[in-house]
DNA sequence: CTGTATCCTTAGGGATACTG
DNA sequence: CAGTATCCCTAAGGATACAG
């Protein structure tokens, strides 16, 4: 385990994403941090999908190692750890919103905040232009 | 296996997405269809990640069942099957683009993502415009 | 070439008892 | 409450031989 360098199946960006948070639980933890304002271990355990304690601990560690979340001591309670998203984690938001929008369109069952998504898409046209600009830059 | 109704861990849209294409391979097949113009069984086998034949067959079937891809007989060769994305599959493009953008930002170690985006941008400028148009429509 | 079928291995995950 | 440590099991995946 001293070899920190992870071996990737390929250097495709989609594969990179898949290998970073493509397991069964990581994205749900990120969701809880990003959209449900959860911060504590116990709060994650309460989510509908019922993650078990060992898996949660493992995923929190992996996500921290991957640099998507960070851990701090709760100021008001030393024995509590406070989890939060890093910038790298926060930067997953556009992708998650698109994912939610897609699911909202195709999963009638899933309760997705449609008004919220609508607003997001509107706001986010600017972001796409930004992306295009970025794409143009990187292709020079 | 007669029970067609899948049981979801929850009705969260992110969980829905995760359970639909959150396995190790589905997204890579979609990538090949969407960005690499692959159409045939044999072409998928050639990708860098080296999917094995049984897994590929299984994933193609599951993706078809999920309505993300469709299968047709190749007009020029009866024994060949032609795979393509459905609208439901195509609608994953905004999400995948955000995913690629994220990976491009954080997977700096390898030059490959940039190369991928370069290639992507070159091939797909038209598609991006199309996407933008579609986004404008859906955000009304 | 487009898949199936089989066999086998392993990582991932569930349950739950336990610890500071 | 915030995790660890075990034990166990299954689904997922790899290799490869085979079939239409």
Coordinates of N, CA and C in Angstrom, one line a residue, chain B residues 5-131:
Chain B
X5 N -40.0 -5.0 -12.7 CA -39.8 -3.7 -12.0 C -38.6 -3.8 -11.1
X6 N -37.7 -2.9 -11.4 CA -36.5 -2.8 -10.6 C -36.7 -2.1 -9.2
X7 N -36.1 -2.6 -8.2 CA -36.2 -2.0 -6.9 C -35.1 -1.0 -6.7
X8 N -35.4 0.2 -6.5 CA -34.4 1.2 -6.3 C -34.2 1.4 -4.8
X9 N -33.0 1.7 -4.4 CA -32.6 2.0 -3.0 C -33.4 3.2 -2.5
X10 N -33.7 4.1 -3.4 CA -34.4 5.4 -3.1 C -34.9 6.0 -4.4
X11 N -35.7 7.0 -4.3 CA -36.1 7.7 -5.5 C -35.4 9.0 -5.7
X12 N -34.3 9.1 -5.1 CA -33.4 10.3 -5.4 C -32.9 10.2 -6.9
X13 N -33.0 11.3 -7.6 CA -32.6 11.3 -9.0 C -31.1 10.9 -9.2
X14 N -30.3 11.3 -8.2 CA -28.8 10.9 -8.3 C -28.7 9.4 -8.2
X15 N -29.5 8.9 -7.3 CA -29.4 7.4 -7.1 C -30.0 6.7 -8.3
X16 N -31.0 7.3 -8.9 CA -31.5 6.7 -10.1 C -30.5 6.7 -11.2
X17 N -29.8 7.8 -11.4 CA -28.7 7.8 -12.4 C -27.7 6.8 -12.1
X18 N -27.3 6.8 -10.8 CA -26.2 5.8 -10.4 C -26.6 4.4 -10.7
X19 N -27.9 4.1 -10.4 CA -28.3 2.7 -10.6 C -28.5 2.4 -12.1
X20 N -28.7 3.4 -12.9 CA -28.9 3.2 -14.3 C -27.6 3.0 -15.1
X21 N -26.7 3.8 -14.8 CA -25.4 3.7 -15.6 C -24.2 3.8 -14.7
X22 N -24.4 3.5 -13.4 CA -23.3 3.8 -12.5 C -22.3 2.6 -12.3
X23 N -22.4 1.6 -13.2 CA -21.5 0.5 -13.1 C -20.1 0.9 -13.7
X24 N -19.3 -0.1 -13.7 CA -17.9 0.2 -14.2 C -17.7 0.4 -15.7
X25 N -18.7 0.1 -16.5 CA -18.5 0.0 -17.9 C -19.5 0.8 -18.7
X26 N -20.8 1.0 -18.2 CA -21.8 1.6 -19.1 C -21.4 2.9 -19.7
X27 N -20.9 3.8 -18.8 CA -20.6 5.1 -19.3 C -19.5 5.1 -20.3
X28 N -18.6 4.1 -20.3 CA -17.6 4.1 -21.3 C -18.1 3.7 -22.6
X29 N -19.1 2.8 -22.6 CA -19.8 2.4 -23.9 C -20.5 3.6 -24.5
X30 N -21.2 4.3 -23.6 CA -21.9 5.5 -24.0 C -20.9 6.5 -24.6
X31 N -19.8 6.7 -23.9 CA -18.8 7.6 -24.4 C -18.3 7.2 -25.9
X32 N -18.1 5.9 -26.1 CA -17.7 5.4 -27.4 C -18.8 5.7 -28.5
X33 N -20.0 5.5 -28.1 CA -21.1 5.8 -29.0 C -21.2 7.3 -29.3
X34 N -21.0 8.1 -28.2 CA -21.3 9.5 -28.3 C -20.2 10.3 -28.9
X35 N -19.0 10.0 -28.5 CA -17.8 10.8 -28.9 C -16.9 10.2 -29.8
X36 N -16.9 8.9 -29.9 CA -16.0 8.2 -30.8 C -16.6 7.5 -32.0
X37 N -17.8 7.8 -32.2 CA -18.5 7.2 -33.3 C -18.4 5.7 -33.5
X38 N -18.3 5.0 -32.4 CA -18.3 3.6 -32.5 C -19.7 3.1 -32.7
X39 N -19.8 2.0 -33.4 CA -21.2 1.5 -33.7 C -21.2 -0.1 -33.5
X40 N -20.1 -0.7 -33.6 CA -20.1 -2.2 -33.7 C -19.5 -2.8 -32.5
X41 N -20.0 -4.0 -32.2 CA -19.5 -4.8 -31.1 C -17.9 -4.8 -31.0
X42 N -17.4 -5.1 -32.1 CA -15.9 -5.3 -32.2 C -15.2 -4.0 -31.9
X43 N -15.8 -2.9 -32.2 CA -15.2 -1.6 -31.9 C -15.1 -1.3 -30.5
X44 N -16.2 -1.7 -29.7 CA -16.2 -1.4 -28.3 C -15.1 -2.3 -27.6
X45 N -14.8 -3.4 -28.1 CA -13.8 -4.3 -27.6 C -12.4 -3.7 -27.7
X46 N -12.2 -2.8 -28.6 CA -10.9 -2.3 -28.9 C -10.5 -1.1 -27.9
X47 N -11.5 -0.6 -27.2 CA -11.2 0.6 -26.4 C -10.1 0.3 -25.3
X48 N -9.4 1.3 -24.9 CA -8.3 1.2 -24.0 C -8.5 0.4 -22.8
X49 N -9.7 0.5 -22.3 CA -10.0 -0.2 -21.0 C -10.2 -1.7 -21.1
X50 N -10.3 -2.2 -22.3 CA -10.3 -3.6 -22.5 C -11.4 -4.3 -21.8
X51 N -12.6 -4.1 -22.2 CA -13.8 -4.8 -21.7 C -13.8 -6.2 -22.2
X52 N -14.2 -7.1 -21.4 CA -14.3 -8.5 -22.0 C -15.6 -8.8 -22.6
X53 N -15.6 -9.8 -23.5 CA -16.7 -10.0 -24.4 C -18.0 -10.3 -23.6
X54 N -18.0 -11.0 -22.6 CA -19.3 -11.3 -21.9 C -19.8 -10.1 -21.2
X55 N -19.0 -9.3 -20.6 CA -19.4 -8.1 -19.9 C -20.0 -7.1 -21.0
X56 N -19.3 -7.0 -22.1 CA -19.8 -6.1 -23.1 C -21.2 -6.5 -23.6
X57 N -21.4 -7.8 -23.9 CA -22.7 -8.3 -24.3 C -23.8 -8.0 -23.2
X58 N -23.4 -8.2 -22.0 CA -24.3 -8.0 -20.9 C -24.7 -6.5 -20.8
X59 N -23.7 -5.6 -20.8 CA -23.9 -4.2 -20.7 C -24.8 -3.7 -21.9
X60 N -24.5 -4.2 -23.1 CA -25.3 -3.7 -24.2 C -26.7 -4.1 -24.1
X61 N -26.9 -5.2 -23.5 CA -28.3 -5.6 -23.3 C -29.0 -4.8 -22.2
X62 N -28.3 -4.6 -21.1 CA -28.8 -3.8 -20.0 C -29.1 -2.3 -20.5
X63 N -28.2 -1.8 -21.3 CA -28.4 -0.4 -21.7 C -29.6 -0.3 -22.7
X64 N -29.8 -1.4 -23.4 CA -30.9 -1.4 -24.3 C -32.2 -1.5 -23.5
X65 N -32.2 -2.4 -22.5 CA -33.3 -2.5 -21.6 C -33.7 -1.2 -20.9
X66 N -32.6 -0.5 -20.6 CA -32.8 0.8 -19.9 C -33.2 1.9 -20.9
X67 N -33.2 1.5 -22.1 CA -33.6 2.5 -23.2 C -32.6 3.6 -23.5
X68 N -31.3 3.3 -23.2 CA -30.3 4.3 -23.5 C -29.7 4.1 -24.9
X69 N -29.7 2.8 -25.4 CA -29.2 2.6 -26.7 C -30.2 1.7 -27.5
X70 N -30.1 1.6 -28.8 CA -30.9 0.7 -29.5 C -30.0 0.0 -30.5
X71 N -30.6 -1.2 -31.0 CA -29.8 -2.1 -31.8 C -30.6 -2.2 -33.1
X72 N -29.8 -2.3 -34.2 CA -30.4 -2.5 -35.5 C -29.6 -3.4 -36.3
X73 N -30.1 -3.9 -37.4 CA -29.3 -4.7 -38.3 C -28.6 -3.8 -39.2
X74 N -27.4 -4.0 -39.4 CA -26.6 -3.2 -40.4 C -27.1 -3.4 -41.8
X75 N -27.5 -2.3 -42.4 CA -28.1 -2.4 -43.8 C -27.1 -3.1 -44.8
X76 N -25.8 -2.9 -44.6 CA -24.9 -3.4 -45.6 C -24.4 -4.8 -45.2
X77 N -24.7 -5.2 -44.0 CA -24.2 -6.5 -43.6 C -25.2 -7.1 -42.6
X78 N -25.9 -8.1 -43.0 CA -27.0 -8.6 -42.1 C -26.5 -9.2 -40.8
X79 N -25.3 -9.7 -40.9 CA -24.8 -10.4 -39.7 C -24.2 -9.4 -38.7
X80 N -24.2 -8.1 -39.1 CA -23.7 -7.1 -38.1 C -24.8 -6.3 -37.5
X81 N -24.6 -6.1 -36.2 CA -25.6 -5.2 -35.5 C -25.0 -3.8 -35.4
X82 N -25.9 -2.9 -35.4 CA -25.5 -1.5 -35.4 C -26.1 -0.9 -34.1
X83 N -25.2 -0.4 -33.3 CA -25.7 0.2 -32.0 C -25.7 1.7 -32.1
X84 N -26.7 2.3 -31.5 CA -26.8 3.7 -31.5 C -27.5 4.2 -30.3
X85 N -27.3 5.5 -29.9 CA -27.9 6.1 -28.8 C -29.3 6.5 -29.1
X86 N -30.2 6.2 -28.1 CA -31.5 6.8 -28.2 C -31.5 8.2 -27.8
X87 N -32.7 8.9 -27.8 CA -32.7 10.2 -27.3 C -32.4 10.3 -25.8
X88 N -32.9 9.3 -25.1 CA -32.6 9.2 -23.7 C -31.1 9.1 -23.4
X89 N -30.4 8.4 -24.3 CA -28.9 8.3 -24.2 C -28.2 9.5 -24.6
X90 N -28.7 10.1 -25.7 CA -28.1 11.4 -26.1 C -28.3 12.5 -25.1
X91 N -29.4 12.4 -24.4 CA -29.6 13.4 -23.3 C -28.6 13.4 -22.2
X92 N -27.8 12.4 -22.2 CA -26.7 12.4 -21.2 C -25.5 13.3 -21.6
X93 N -25.6 13.8 -22.8 CA -24.4 14.6 -23.3 C -24.0 15.8 -22.4
X94 N -25.0 16.6 -21.9 CA -24.6 17.7 -21.1 C -23.9 17.2 -19.8
X95 N -24.4 16.2 -19.2 CA -23.8 15.6 -18.0 C -22.3 15.1 -18.3
X96 N -22.2 14.4 -19.5 CA -20.9 13.9 -19.8 C -19.9 15.1 -20.1
X97 N -20.4 16.1 -20.7 CA -19.5 17.2 -21.0 C -19.0 17.9 -19.7
X98 N -20.0 18.0 -18.8 CA -19.6 18.5 -17.5 C -18.5 17.6 -16.8
X99 N -18.8 16.3 -16.9 CA -17.8 15.4 -16.4 C -16.5 15.5 -17.0
X100 N -16.4 15.6 -18.3 CA -15.2 15.8 -19.0 C -14.5 17.1 -18.6
X101 N -15.3 18.1 -18.5 CA -14.7 19.4 -18.1 C -14.1 19.3 -16.7
X102 N -14.8 18.6 -15.8 CA -14.2 18.5 -14.4 C -13.0 17.7 -14.4
X103 N -13.0 16.6 -15.1 CA -11.8 15.7 -15.2 C -10.6 16.4 -15.8
X104 N -10.9 17.2 -16.8 CA -9.9 18.0 -17.5 C -9.2 18.9 -16.6
X105 N -10.0 19.5 -15.6 CA -9.5 20.4 -14.7 C -8.6 19.7 -13.6
X106 N -9.0 18.5 -13.2 CA -8.3 17.9 -12.1 C -7.4 16.7 -12.4
X107 N -7.5 16.3 -13.6 CA -6.6 15.2 -14.0 C -5.4 15.7 -14.8
X108 N -4.7 16.6 -14.2 CA -3.6 17.3 -14.9 C -2.4 16.4 -15.1
X109 N -2.3 15.4 -14.3 CA -1.2 14.4 -14.4 C -1.0 13.9 -15.8
X110 N -2.1 13.6 -16.4 CA -2.0 13.0 -17.7 C -2.4 14.1 -18.8
X111 N -1.7 14.0 -19.9 CA -2.0 14.9 -21.0 C -3.1 14.5 -21.8
X112 N -3.5 13.2 -21.5 CA -4.6 12.6 -22.3 C -5.9 13.4 -22.3
X113 N -6.4 13.8 -21.2 CA -7.7 14.5 -21.2 C -7.7 15.7 -22.1
X114 N -6.6 16.4 -22.1 CA -6.5 17.6 -23.0 C -6.6 17.2 -24.4
X115 N -5.9 16.1 -24.7 CA -5.9 15.6 -26.1 C -7.3 15.1 -26.5
X116 N -7.9 14.5 -25.5 CA -9.3 14.1 -25.7 C -10.2 15.3 -26.0
X117 N -10.1 16.3 -25.2 CA -10.9 17.5 -25.4 C -10.6 18.2 -26.7
X118 N -9.3 18.2 -27.0 CA -8.9 18.8 -28.3 C -9.6 18.0 -29.4
X119 N -9.5 16.7 -29.4 CA -10.2 15.9 -30.4 C -11.7 16.1 -30.4
X120 N -12.2 16.1 -29.2 CA -13.6 16.3 -29.0 C -14.1 17.6 -29.6
X121 N -13.4 18.7 -29.2 CA -13.7 20.0 -29.7 C -13.7 20.1 -31.2
X122 N -12.7 19.5 -31.8 CA -12.5 19.5 -33.2 C -13.6 18.8 -33.9
X123 N -13.9 17.6 -33.4 CA -15.0 16.8 -34.1 C -16.4 17.4 -33.8
X124 N -16.5 18.0 -32.7 CA -17.9 18.1 -32.2 C -18.4 19.5 -32.0
X125 N -17.7 20.5 -32.6 CA -18.2 21.9 -32.4 C -19.7 22.0 -32.8
X126 N -20.0 21.3 -33.9 CA -21.4 21.4 -34.3 C -22.4 20.8 -33.3
X127 N -21.9 19.8 -32.7 CA -22.8 19.2 -31.6 C -23.0 20.1 -30.5
X128 N -22.0 20.8 -30.1 CA -22.1 21.7 -29.0 C -23.1 22.8 -29.3
X129 N -23.0 23.3 -30.5 CA -24.0 24.3 -30.9 C -25.4 23.8 -30.8
X130 N -25.5 22.6 -31.2 CA -26.8 21.9 -31.2 C -27.3 21.8 -29.7
X131 N -26.3 21.4 -28.9 CA -26.6 21.3 -27.5 C -27.1 22.6 -26.9

